[in-house]
Coordinates of C-alpha atoms and ligand atoms in Angstrom, one line a residue:
X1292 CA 0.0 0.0 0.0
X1293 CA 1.1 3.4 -0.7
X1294 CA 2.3 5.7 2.0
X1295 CA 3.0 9.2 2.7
X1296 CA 3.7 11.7 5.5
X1297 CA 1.3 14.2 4.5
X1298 CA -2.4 13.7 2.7
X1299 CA -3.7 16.8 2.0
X1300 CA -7.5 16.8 0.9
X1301 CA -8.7 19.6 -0.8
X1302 CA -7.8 22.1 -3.5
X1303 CA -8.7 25.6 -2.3
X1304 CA -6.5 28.1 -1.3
X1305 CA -6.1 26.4 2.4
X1306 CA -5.2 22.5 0.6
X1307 CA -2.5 24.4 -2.0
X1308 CA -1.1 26.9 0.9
X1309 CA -0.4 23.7 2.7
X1310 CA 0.7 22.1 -0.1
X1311 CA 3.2 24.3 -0.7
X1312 CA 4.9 24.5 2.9
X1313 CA 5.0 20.8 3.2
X1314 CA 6.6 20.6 0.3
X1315 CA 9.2 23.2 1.1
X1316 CA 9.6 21.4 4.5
X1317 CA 10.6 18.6 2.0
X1318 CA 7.1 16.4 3.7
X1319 CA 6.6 15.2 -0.2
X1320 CA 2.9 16.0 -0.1
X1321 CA 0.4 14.0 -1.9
X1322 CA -2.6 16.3 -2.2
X1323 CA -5.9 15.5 -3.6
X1324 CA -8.2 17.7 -5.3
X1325 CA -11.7 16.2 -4.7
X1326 CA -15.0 17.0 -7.1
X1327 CA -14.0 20.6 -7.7
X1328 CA -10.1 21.3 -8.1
X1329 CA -10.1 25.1 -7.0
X1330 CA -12.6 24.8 -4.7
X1331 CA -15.0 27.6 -3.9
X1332 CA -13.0 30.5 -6.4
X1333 CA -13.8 28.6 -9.3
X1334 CA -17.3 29.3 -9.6
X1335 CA -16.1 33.4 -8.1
X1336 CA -15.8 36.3 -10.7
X1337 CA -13.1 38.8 -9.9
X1338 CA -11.4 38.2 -6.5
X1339 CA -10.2 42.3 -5.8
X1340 CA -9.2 41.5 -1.7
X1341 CA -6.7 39.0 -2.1
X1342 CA -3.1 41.0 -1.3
X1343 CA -1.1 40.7 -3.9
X1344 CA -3.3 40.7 -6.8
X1345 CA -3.3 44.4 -6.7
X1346 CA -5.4 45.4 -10.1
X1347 CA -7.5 42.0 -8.7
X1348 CA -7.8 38.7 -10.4
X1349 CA -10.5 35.8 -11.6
X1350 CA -11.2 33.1 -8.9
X1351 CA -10.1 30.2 -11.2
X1352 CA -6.7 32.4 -13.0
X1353 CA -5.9 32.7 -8.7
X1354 CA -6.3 29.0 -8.1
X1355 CA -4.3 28.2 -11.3
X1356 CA -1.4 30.3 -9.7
X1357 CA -1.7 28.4 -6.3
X1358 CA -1.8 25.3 -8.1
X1359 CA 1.4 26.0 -10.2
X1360 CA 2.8 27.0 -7.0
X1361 CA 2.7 24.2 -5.1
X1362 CA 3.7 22.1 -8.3
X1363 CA 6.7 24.0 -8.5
X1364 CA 7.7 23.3 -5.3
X1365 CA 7.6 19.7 -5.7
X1366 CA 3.7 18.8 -4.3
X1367 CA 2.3 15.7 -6.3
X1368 CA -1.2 16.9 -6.8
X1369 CA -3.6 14.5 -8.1
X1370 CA -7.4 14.4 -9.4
X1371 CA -9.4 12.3 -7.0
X1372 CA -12.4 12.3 -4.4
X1373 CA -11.2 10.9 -0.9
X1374 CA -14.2 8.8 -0.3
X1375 CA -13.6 7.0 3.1
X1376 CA -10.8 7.4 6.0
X1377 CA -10.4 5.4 9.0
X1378 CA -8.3 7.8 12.0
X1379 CA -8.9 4.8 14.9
X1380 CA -4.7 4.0 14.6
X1381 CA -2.2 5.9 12.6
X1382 CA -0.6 5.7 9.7
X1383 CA -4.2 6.7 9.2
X1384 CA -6.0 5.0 5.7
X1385 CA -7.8 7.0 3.1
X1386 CA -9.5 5.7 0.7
X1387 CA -9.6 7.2 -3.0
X1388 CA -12.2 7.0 -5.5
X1389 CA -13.3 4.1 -3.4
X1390 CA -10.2 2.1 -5.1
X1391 CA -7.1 3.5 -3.9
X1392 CA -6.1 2.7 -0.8
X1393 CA -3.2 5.3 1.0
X1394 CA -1.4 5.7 4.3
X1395 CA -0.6 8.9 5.7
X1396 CA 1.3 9.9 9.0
X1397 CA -0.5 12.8 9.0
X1398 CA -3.5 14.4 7.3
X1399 CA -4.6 17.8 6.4
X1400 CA -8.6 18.3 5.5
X1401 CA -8.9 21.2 3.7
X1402 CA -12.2 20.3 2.1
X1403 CA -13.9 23.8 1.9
X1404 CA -17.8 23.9 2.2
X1405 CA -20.4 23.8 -0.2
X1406 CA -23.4 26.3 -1.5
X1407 CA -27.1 25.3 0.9
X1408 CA -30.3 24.8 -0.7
X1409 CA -33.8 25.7 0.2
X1410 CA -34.8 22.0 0.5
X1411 CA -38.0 21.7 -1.5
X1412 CA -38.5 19.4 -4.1
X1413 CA -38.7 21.6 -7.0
X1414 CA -35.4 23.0 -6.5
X1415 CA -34.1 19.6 -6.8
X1416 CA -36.0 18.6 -9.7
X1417 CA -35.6 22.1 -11.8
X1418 CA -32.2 21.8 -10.7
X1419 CA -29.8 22.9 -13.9
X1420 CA -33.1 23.6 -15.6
X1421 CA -33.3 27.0 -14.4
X1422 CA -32.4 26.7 -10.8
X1423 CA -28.5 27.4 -9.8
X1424 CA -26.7 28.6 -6.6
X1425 CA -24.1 30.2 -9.1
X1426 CA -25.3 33.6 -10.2
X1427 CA -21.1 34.2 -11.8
X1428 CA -21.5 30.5 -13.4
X1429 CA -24.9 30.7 -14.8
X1430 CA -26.2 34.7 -15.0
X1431 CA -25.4 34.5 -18.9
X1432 CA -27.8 31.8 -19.7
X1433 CA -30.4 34.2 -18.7
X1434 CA -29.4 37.8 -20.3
X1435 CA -32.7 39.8 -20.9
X1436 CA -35.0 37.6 -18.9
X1437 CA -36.6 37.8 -15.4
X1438 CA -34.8 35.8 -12.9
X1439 CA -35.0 35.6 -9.1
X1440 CA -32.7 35.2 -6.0
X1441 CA -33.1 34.4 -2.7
X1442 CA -30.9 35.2 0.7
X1443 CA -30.0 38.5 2.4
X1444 CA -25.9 38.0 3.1
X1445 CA -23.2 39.2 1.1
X1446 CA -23.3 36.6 -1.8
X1447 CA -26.9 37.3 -2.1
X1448 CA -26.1 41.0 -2.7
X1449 CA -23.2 40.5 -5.1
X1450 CA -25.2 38.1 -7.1
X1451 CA -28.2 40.1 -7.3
X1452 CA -26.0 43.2 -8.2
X1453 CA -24.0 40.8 -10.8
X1454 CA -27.4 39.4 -12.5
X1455 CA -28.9 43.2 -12.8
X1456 CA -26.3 43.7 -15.3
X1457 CA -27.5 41.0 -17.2
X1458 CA -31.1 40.8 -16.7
X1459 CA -34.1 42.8 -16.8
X1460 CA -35.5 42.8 -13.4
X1461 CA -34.1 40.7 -10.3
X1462 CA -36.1 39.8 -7.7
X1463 CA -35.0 39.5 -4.0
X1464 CA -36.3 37.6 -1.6
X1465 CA -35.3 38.1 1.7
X1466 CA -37.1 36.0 4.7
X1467 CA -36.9 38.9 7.8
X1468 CA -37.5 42.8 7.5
X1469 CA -33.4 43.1 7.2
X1470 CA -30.5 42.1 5.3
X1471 CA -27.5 40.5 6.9
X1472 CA -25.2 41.9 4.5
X1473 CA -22.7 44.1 5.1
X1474 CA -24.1 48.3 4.6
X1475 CA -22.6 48.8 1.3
X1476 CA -23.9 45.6 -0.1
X1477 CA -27.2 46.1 1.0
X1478 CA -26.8 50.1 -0.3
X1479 CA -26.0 48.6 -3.5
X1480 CA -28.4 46.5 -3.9
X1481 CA -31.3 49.1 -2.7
X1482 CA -30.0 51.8 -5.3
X1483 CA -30.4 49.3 -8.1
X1484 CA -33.6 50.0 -9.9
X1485 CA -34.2 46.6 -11.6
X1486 CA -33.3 44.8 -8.4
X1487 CA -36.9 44.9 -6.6
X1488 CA -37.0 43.6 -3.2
X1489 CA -39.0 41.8 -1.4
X1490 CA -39.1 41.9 2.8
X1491 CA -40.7 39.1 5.0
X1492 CA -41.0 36.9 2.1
X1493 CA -40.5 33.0 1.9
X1494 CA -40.0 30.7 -1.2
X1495 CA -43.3 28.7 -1.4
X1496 CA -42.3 26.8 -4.8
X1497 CA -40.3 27.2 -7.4
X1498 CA -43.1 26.8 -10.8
X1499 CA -42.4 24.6 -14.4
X1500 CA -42.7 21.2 -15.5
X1501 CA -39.4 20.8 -17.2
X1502 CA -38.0 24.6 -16.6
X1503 CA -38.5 27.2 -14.4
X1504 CA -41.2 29.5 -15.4
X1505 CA -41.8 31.5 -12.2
X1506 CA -42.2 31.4 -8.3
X1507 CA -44.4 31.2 -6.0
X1508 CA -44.0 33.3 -2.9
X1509 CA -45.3 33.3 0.7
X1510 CA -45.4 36.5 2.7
X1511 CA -44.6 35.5 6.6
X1512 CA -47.0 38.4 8.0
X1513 CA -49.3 38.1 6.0
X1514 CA -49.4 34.4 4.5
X1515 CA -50.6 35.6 1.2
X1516 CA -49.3 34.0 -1.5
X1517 CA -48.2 35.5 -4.7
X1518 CA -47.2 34.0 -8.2
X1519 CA -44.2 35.7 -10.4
X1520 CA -43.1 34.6 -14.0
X1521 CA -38.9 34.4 -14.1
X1522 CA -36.9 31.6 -16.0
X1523 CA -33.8 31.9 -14.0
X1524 CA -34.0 31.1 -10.2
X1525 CA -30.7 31.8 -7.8
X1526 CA -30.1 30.7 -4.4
X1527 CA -27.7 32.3 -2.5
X1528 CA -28.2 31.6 1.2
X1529 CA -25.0 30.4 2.4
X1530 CA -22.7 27.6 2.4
X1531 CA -22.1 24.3 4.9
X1532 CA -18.9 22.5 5.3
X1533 CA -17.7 19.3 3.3
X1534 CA -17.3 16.9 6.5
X1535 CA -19.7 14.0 5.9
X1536 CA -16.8 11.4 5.5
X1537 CA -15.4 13.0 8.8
X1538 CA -18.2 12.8 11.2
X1539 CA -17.9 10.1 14.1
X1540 CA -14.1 10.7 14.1
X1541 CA -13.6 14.0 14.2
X1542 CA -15.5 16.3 16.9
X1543 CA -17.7 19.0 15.4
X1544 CA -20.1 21.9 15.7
X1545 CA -23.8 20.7 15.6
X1546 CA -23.9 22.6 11.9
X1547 CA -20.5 20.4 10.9
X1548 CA -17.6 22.4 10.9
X1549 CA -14.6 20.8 12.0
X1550 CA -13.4 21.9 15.7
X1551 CA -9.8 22.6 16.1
X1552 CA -7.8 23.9 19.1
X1553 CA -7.7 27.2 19.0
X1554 CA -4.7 28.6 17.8
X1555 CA -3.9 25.9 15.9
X1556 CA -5.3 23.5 13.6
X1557 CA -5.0 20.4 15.2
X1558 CA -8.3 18.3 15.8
X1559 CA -9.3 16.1 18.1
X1560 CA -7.5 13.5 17.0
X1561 CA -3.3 13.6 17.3
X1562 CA -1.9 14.0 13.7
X1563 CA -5.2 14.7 12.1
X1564 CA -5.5 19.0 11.0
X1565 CA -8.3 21.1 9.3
X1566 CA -7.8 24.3 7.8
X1567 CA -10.4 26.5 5.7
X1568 CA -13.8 26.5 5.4
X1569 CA -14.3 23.0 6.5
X1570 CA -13.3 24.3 9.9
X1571 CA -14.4 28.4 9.8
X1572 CA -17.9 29.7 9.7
X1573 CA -16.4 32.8 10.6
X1574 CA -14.0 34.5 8.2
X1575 CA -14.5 32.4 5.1
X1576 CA -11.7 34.5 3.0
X1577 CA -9.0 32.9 0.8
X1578 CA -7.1 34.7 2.5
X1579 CA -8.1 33.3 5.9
X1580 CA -8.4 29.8 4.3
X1581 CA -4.7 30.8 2.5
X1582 CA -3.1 31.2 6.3
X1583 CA -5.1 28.5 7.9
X1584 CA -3.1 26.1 5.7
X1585 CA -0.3 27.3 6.4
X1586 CA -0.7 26.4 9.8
X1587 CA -1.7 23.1 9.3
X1588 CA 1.2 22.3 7.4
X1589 CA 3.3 23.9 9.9
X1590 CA 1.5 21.6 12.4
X1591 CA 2.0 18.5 10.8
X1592 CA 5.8 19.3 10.5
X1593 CA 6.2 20.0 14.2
X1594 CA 3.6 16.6 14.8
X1595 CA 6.0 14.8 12.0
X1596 CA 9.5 15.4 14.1
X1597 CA 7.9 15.2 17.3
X1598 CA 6.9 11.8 16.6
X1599 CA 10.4 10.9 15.1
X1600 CA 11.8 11.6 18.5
X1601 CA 9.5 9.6 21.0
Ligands
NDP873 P1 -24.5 34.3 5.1 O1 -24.6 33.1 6.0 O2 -23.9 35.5 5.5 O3 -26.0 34.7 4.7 C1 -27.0 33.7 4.3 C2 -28.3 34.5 4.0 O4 -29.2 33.6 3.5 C3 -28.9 35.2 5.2 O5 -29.4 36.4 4.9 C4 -30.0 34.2 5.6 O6 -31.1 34.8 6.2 C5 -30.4 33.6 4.3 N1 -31.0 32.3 4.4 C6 -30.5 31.2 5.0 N2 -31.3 30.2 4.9 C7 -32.4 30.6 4.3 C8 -33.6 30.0 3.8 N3 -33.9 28.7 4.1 N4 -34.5 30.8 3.2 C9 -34.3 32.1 2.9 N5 -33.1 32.7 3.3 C10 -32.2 32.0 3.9 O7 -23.9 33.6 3.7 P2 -23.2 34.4 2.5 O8 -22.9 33.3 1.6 O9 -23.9 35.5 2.0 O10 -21.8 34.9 3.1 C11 -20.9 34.1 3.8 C12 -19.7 34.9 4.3 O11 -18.9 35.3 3.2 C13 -20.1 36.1 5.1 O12 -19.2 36.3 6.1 C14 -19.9 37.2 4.0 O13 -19.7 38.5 4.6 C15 -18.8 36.7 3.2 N6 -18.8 37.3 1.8 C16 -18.2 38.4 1.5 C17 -18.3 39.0 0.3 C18 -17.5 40.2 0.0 O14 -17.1 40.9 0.9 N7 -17.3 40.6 -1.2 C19 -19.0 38.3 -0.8 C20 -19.6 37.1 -0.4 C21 -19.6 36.6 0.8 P3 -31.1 35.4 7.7 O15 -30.3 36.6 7.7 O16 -32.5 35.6 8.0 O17 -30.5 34.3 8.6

């Protein structure tokens, strides 16, 4: 069976950044890039807060660069989902693509998290037929229509924004009488005429048989229902972490995210570190995800020649 020092799951800026330190600490990292290589940025427009990039730069142009980086430095990066791991006794085993078997000394998650749905069955079934949670990916599909979004943070208000550049008339819907976005967002948004809003205001169903043709909405005082025609419809209400093939052997938060000792990013278990989204519900920033990995790797160094010593 194959085995290597450091596994590092995940290709976001916190699986590269970690990438690229153990390789530099001359770890020989194996990393792999699960579903979506790049992670999160790959479905982000124009990334203007990441130092260094100082005229800004695409989500997927960034997570090339990280991924030539940590190339360069000698990481062997790989395509492949990490299906199953077993932590009870190190070397820990991963499997890959529910083939691969692999032994690791130590292993970094750096899964990221993933975009939340509503839940109801006609988002699932209209699902690529109209309804996305990817305003950057799929906006273009619906140039000069109606479309609609739902969610009140700070990816609802940059999508809506993006899609009222391409559409005719966005509508908002946003569940309380107040957006959780940050002022200039929600300003944005607000002096947008074709973005019309919609307070107190729940998603009752989205409408079609084989595409979306419009929604059905619910106000929460009032419980009157209302019917609008749109083709496109956008959800945007957050994101939960990647940590199904985790849970049972690694402690968590009731919503999932990985818990790691503060200051650090060790888990519960010894040899065993999560950085990025998978473990912050917080900050959520490359750049946060970026120096997370960093520490992990630098973790798993100091766990490595620890070890070597006892
Ligand atoms: P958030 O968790 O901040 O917001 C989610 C929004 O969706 C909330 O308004 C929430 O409503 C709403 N929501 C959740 N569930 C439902 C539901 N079932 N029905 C209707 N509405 C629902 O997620 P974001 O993805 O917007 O942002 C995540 C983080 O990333 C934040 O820290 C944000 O600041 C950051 N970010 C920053 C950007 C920037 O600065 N350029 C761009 C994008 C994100 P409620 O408020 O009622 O709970």
């Amino acid at each position: 069976m194959e085995k290597v020092s450091v596994l590092i799951i995940g290709s976001g800026p916190a699986g590269y950044t970690a990438a690229i330190y153990a390789s530099r600490a001359n770890l020989k990292p194996v990393l792999y890039q699960g579903v979506q290589p790049g992670g999160q940025l790959l479905i982000t427009g124009e990334v203007e807060n990441y130092p260094g990039y100082s005229d800004g730069v695409n989500g997927p142009e960034m997570m090339e660069d990280f991924e030539k980086q940590a190339k360069r430095m000698g990481a062997d990066i790989r395509y492949g989902v990490v299906t199953k791991v077993d932590f009870s006794k190190r070397p820990f085993t991963c499997h890959v693509d529910d083939e691969h078997l692999i032994q690791a000394d130590t292993v970094i998650i750096a899964t990221g998290a993933s975009a939340k749905w509503l839940g109801i069955e006609s988002e699932k079934r209209l699902n690529g037929a109209g309804v996305s949670a990817c305003a950057v990916c799929d906006g273009f599909f619906f140039k000069g229509k109606e479309v609609a979004i739902v969610g009140a943070g700070d990816t609802a208000c940059e999508e809506a924004t993006y899609l009222s550049k391409l559409c005719t008339t966005v509508h908002m819907f946003i569940r309380r009488d107040t957006m959780r976005a940050s002022k200039i967002m929600q300003e944005r948004v607000l002096q947008t005429k074709n973005i019309k809003v919609y307070w107190n205001t729940e998603v009752d169903e989205i409408l079609g048989d084989k595409k979306v043709s419009g929604v059905r909405i619910k106000n929460s005082h009032t419980a009157q229902k209302t019917e609008i025609a749109v083709e496109g419809f956008f959800v945007a209400i957050g994101h939960q972490p990647n940590s199904d093939i985790f849970t049972g052997q690694l402690d968590m938060d009731k919503t999932g995210y990985i818990l790691t000792k503060p200051g650090s990013a060790q888990t519960n278990i010894a040899g065993v570190f999560a950085a990025g989204d998978v473990q912050d519900k917080i900050y959520r920033q490359a750049v946060t995800a970026a120096g997370s990995g960093c520490m992990a790797a630098l973790d798993a160094e100091r766990f490595l020649s620890e070890s070597k010593h006892h």
